[in-house]
Coordinates of C-alpha atoms and ligand atoms in Angstrom, one line a residue:
M50 CA 118.8 111.1 101.1
T51 CA 115.8 111.0 103.4
I52 CA 116.1 111.3 107.1
I53 CA 112.8 109.5 107.9
P54 CA 114.5 106.1 108.6
Q55 CA 117.0 107.7 111.0
Q56 CA 114.2 109.7 112.8
L57 CA 112.1 106.6 113.0
A58 CA 115.0 104.8 114.6
A59 CA 115.5 107.7 117.0
V60 CA 111.8 107.5 118.1
R61 CA 112.0 103.8 118.5
E62 CA 115.1 104.3 120.8
R63 CA 113.2 107.0 122.8
L64 CA 110.3 104.5 123.2
R65 CA 112.7 101.8 124.3
L66 CA 114.3 104.0 126.9
A67 CA 110.9 105.3 128.1
C68 CA 109.8 101.7 128.6
E69 CA 113.0 100.8 130.4
A70 CA 112.6 103.8 132.7
A71 CA 109.0 102.8 133.5
G72 CA 109.9 99.2 134.1
R73 CA 107.8 98.2 131.1
S74 CA 108.4 95.7 128.4
P75 CA 109.5 97.4 125.1
D76 CA 106.8 95.6 123.2
S77 CA 104.0 96.9 125.5
V78 CA 103.8 100.2 123.6
G79 CA 103.0 100.4 119.9
L80 CA 104.1 103.2 117.6
L81 CA 101.6 104.9 115.3
A82 CA 103.4 107.0 112.7
V83 CA 101.3 110.1 112.1
S84 CA 101.7 110.9 108.4
K85 CA 99.1 113.7 108.0
T86 CA 100.2 116.4 105.5
F87 CA 103.0 114.2 104.2
G88 CA 102.7 112.3 100.9
P89 CA 102.7 108.6 100.0
D90 CA 106.4 108.8 99.4
A91 CA 107.1 109.7 103.0
V92 CA 104.8 106.8 104.1
A93 CA 106.7 104.5 101.8
Q94 CA 110.0 105.5 103.4
A95 CA 108.7 104.7 106.8
M96 CA 107.4 101.4 105.5
A97 CA 110.8 100.5 104.1
A98 CA 112.1 101.0 107.7
G99 CA 109.5 98.5 108.9
Q100 CA 106.7 100.8 110.1
R101 CA 103.2 99.3 109.4
A102 CA 100.7 101.5 111.4
F103 CA 99.9 105.0 110.2
G104 CA 97.7 107.7 111.6
E105 CA 95.8 110.3 109.5
N106 CA 93.7 113.3 110.6
Y107 CA 92.0 114.4 107.4
V108 CA 89.6 111.8 105.9
Q109 CA 90.0 112.4 102.2
E110 CA 93.7 112.9 102.4
G111 CA 94.0 109.6 104.3
V112 CA 91.8 107.7 101.9
D113 CA 93.9 109.0 98.9
K114 CA 97.0 107.8 100.7
I115 CA 95.5 104.4 101.6
L116 CA 94.6 103.8 98.0
A117 CA 98.0 105.1 96.6
L118 CA 100.0 102.8 99.0
R119 CA 97.8 99.8 98.2
A120 CA 98.5 100.3 94.5
S121 CA 102.2 101.0 94.8
H122 CA 102.8 98.3 97.5
P123 CA 100.3 95.5 96.9
G124 CA 100.8 92.7 99.4
V125 CA 102.1 94.9 102.2
A126 CA 99.4 95.0 104.9
L127 CA 99.3 98.4 106.5
E128 CA 97.1 99.5 109.5
W129 CA 95.4 102.8 109.0
H130 CA 94.2 104.8 112.0
C131 CA 91.8 107.8 111.8
I132 CA 92.9 110.2 114.6
G133 CA 91.2 113.4 113.5
P134 CA 87.8 114.8 114.6
L135 CA 85.1 113.1 112.6
Q136 CA 82.0 114.8 111.1
T137 CA 79.0 112.6 110.4
N138 CA 79.2 113.3 106.6
K139 CA 82.7 111.6 106.6
T140 CA 81.8 108.4 108.4
R141 CA 81.2 106.3 105.4
L142 CA 84.6 106.9 103.9
V143 CA 86.2 106.1 107.2
A144 CA 84.1 102.9 107.7
E145 CA 85.1 101.7 104.2
H146 CA 88.8 102.4 104.3
F147 CA 90.3 102.7 107.8
D148 CA 91.1 100.0 110.3
W149 CA 90.9 102.1 113.5
V150 CA 89.2 105.3 114.7
H151 CA 90.6 107.0 117.8
T152 CA 88.2 109.9 118.1
I153 CA 84.7 108.5 119.1
D154 CA 83.1 111.2 121.2
R155 CA 79.5 110.9 120.2
L156 CA 77.2 107.9 119.9
K157 CA 75.8 109.2 116.6
V158 CA 79.2 109.0 114.9
A159 CA 79.8 105.5 116.3
Q160 CA 76.4 104.3 115.2
R161 CA 77.0 105.5 111.6
L162 CA 80.4 103.9 111.5
S163 CA 78.9 100.6 112.7
D164 CA 76.1 100.7 110.2
Q165 CA 78.4 101.7 107.4
R166 CA 81.2 99.2 108.1
P167 CA 81.3 96.8 105.1
A168 CA 80.4 93.2 106.0
H169 CA 83.5 91.8 104.3
L170 CA 85.8 93.7 106.6
P171 CA 86.6 93.0 110.3
P172 CA 84.9 95.3 112.8
L173 CA 86.3 98.8 112.9
Q174 CA 88.6 99.0 116.0
V175 CA 87.7 102.1 118.0
C176 CA 88.7 104.2 121.0
V177 CA 86.6 106.7 122.8
Q178 CA 88.3 110.1 123.0
V179 CA 88.3 111.6 126.5
N180 CA 89.0 115.2 127.4
V181 CA 90.6 115.3 130.8
D182 CA 92.0 118.8 130.8
G183 CA 88.9 120.6 129.8
G184 CA 90.0 122.6 126.7
A185 CA 86.6 124.2 125.9
N186 CA 86.7 123.8 122.1
K187 CA 88.6 120.5 122.2
S188 CA 86.9 117.2 121.1
G189 CA 86.5 114.4 123.5
V190 CA 83.9 113.3 126.0
A191 CA 84.2 114.5 129.7
P192 CA 85.4 111.7 132.0
A193 CA 82.1 111.6 133.7
D194 CA 80.3 110.8 130.4
A195 CA 82.9 108.3 129.2
P196 CA 81.3 105.2 130.9
A197 CA 77.9 105.7 129.2
L198 CA 79.4 106.3 125.8
A199 CA 81.8 103.4 126.1
Q200 CA 78.9 101.0 127.1
A201 CA 76.8 102.1 124.1
V202 CA 79.7 101.9 121.7
A203 CA 80.7 98.4 123.0
A204 CA 77.2 97.2 122.0
L205 CA 77.6 98.2 118.3
P206 CA 78.1 95.2 116.0
G207 CA 80.3 96.8 113.4
L208 CA 82.8 98.1 116.0
C209 CA 85.2 96.6 118.4
L210 CA 85.9 98.9 121.4
R211 CA 89.6 98.8 122.3
G212 CA 90.1 101.7 124.7
L213 CA 90.6 105.4 125.2
M214 CA 92.4 108.1 123.4
A215 CA 93.4 111.6 124.7
I216 CA 95.2 114.7 123.5
P217 CA 96.5 116.5 126.5
E218 CA 97.1 120.3 126.2
P219 CA 100.8 120.8 125.3
S220 CA 103.0 121.6 128.3
P221 CA 106.8 122.0 128.4
D222 CA 106.8 120.7 131.9
V223 CA 107.2 116.9 132.2
E224 CA 105.6 116.7 135.6
S225 CA 102.4 118.4 134.5
Q226 CA 102.4 116.2 131.3
Q227 CA 102.6 113.2 133.5
A228 CA 99.9 114.3 135.9
V229 CA 97.5 114.7 133.0
C230 CA 98.5 111.4 131.5
E231 CA 97.9 109.7 134.8
R232 CA 94.4 111.2 134.9
V233 CA 93.7 109.6 131.5
K234 CA 95.1 106.3 132.7
A235 CA 92.8 106.4 135.8
V236 CA 89.7 106.8 133.5
F237 CA 91.0 104.0 131.3
D238 CA 91.4 101.7 134.3
G239 CA 88.0 102.6 135.6
L240 CA 86.4 101.4 132.4
K241 CA 88.1 98.0 132.4
G242 CA 85.6 95.3 131.5
V243 CA 83.4 97.6 129.4
S244 CA 84.6 95.7 126.4
P245 CA 86.2 92.2 126.2
Q246 CA 89.1 93.8 124.2
W247 CA 89.8 96.8 126.4
D248 CA 93.6 96.9 125.9
T249 CA 94.5 100.2 124.2
L250 CA 95.4 103.5 125.7
S251 CA 96.2 105.9 122.8
L252 CA 98.3 108.6 124.5
G253 CA 101.5 110.5 123.8
M254 CA 102.9 112.4 120.9
S255 CA 106.3 113.7 119.8
A256 CA 106.6 116.1 122.8
D257 CA 105.2 114.0 125.6
L258 CA 105.7 110.3 124.7
E259 CA 108.0 109.7 127.7
A260 CA 105.3 111.0 130.2
A261 CA 102.6 109.0 128.4
V262 CA 104.7 105.8 128.6
A263 CA 105.4 106.4 132.2
A264 CA 101.6 106.7 132.8
G265 CA 100.8 103.5 131.0
S266 CA 100.1 104.4 127.3
T267 CA 100.0 101.4 125.0
L268 CA 100.0 103.3 121.7
V269 CA 101.9 106.6 121.1
R270 CA 101.0 108.7 118.0
V271 CA 104.1 110.4 116.7
G272 CA 104.3 112.7 113.7
T273 CA 106.8 115.5 113.9
A274 CA 109.6 113.4 115.4
I275 CA 109.4 111.0 112.5
F276 CA 108.4 113.0 109.4
G277 CA 109.6 116.5 110.4
G278 CA 107.6 119.8 110.9
R279 CA 104.4 120.3 109.1
E280 CA 104.3 123.3 106.9
R281 CA 100.8 123.3 105.6
A282 CA 97.5 122.8 107.3
T283 CA 95.2 120.6 105.2
A284 CA 91.5 121.2 105.1
A285 CA 89.5 118.6 107.0
Ligands
PLP199 C1 99.1 115.5 114.6 C2 98.7 114.6 115.7 C3 99.6 113.8 116.4 C4 101.1 113.8 116.1 O1 101.6 115.0 116.7 P1 103.2 115.3 116.7 O2 103.3 116.3 117.8 O3 103.5 115.8 115.4 O4 103.9 114.1 117.1 C5 99.2 112.9 117.3 N1 97.8 112.8 117.6 C6 96.9 113.5 117.0 C7 95.5 113.4 117.4 C8 97.3 114.5 116.1 O5 96.4 115.2 115.5

């Protein structure tokens, strides 16, 4: 027997409690199930428990899963989010198969995604990734550079700019988690109006979703707490 449905239920309960503690409506925060390194069978188990939005880090692995699930579950509409760093040579696959990209940190990548988005699909929904805690080799644009990038991205016809994404450095301390999350929220609020659909703050993972919800996240990305620990690292 799989434990994915139980773990998913436990994450939903954590989210509900976090919203309650923050005085927020439980439906104000979406749950992205991060299925990277897990196979289509794990995704199918989460689907059976009602989950529809999934996040993938590695492009080819994600595309393989998207196609496998479409074949095994025709008629179930899933939403696929690319949440890994994106090289320019992978943009076409992403533009053709994913619904969302959270990791826009360069205009060049955004332009290619916009140009390569097939005309029969709705615009690709995107977030700009911001790096608020300065990890040197971490992706994401500096907060000072976020407005110019967001403005340029908002003008691209194949994309719909929805908000910001961030990956704070892991910290065991809830107060410092929350301080970083609040900095991300401040950047998010400062950019309000840059796009007509500026409504998504993609923030919070298994270890810090409570802090993220307290700070105003609208979409948490949870892998480990739903699917279990990841044993293997897949090549990008
Ligand atoms: C892997 C990953 C997650 C999920 O992390 P967990 O700690 O397993 O919940 C969320 N966001 C991004 C960008 C990731 O790469």
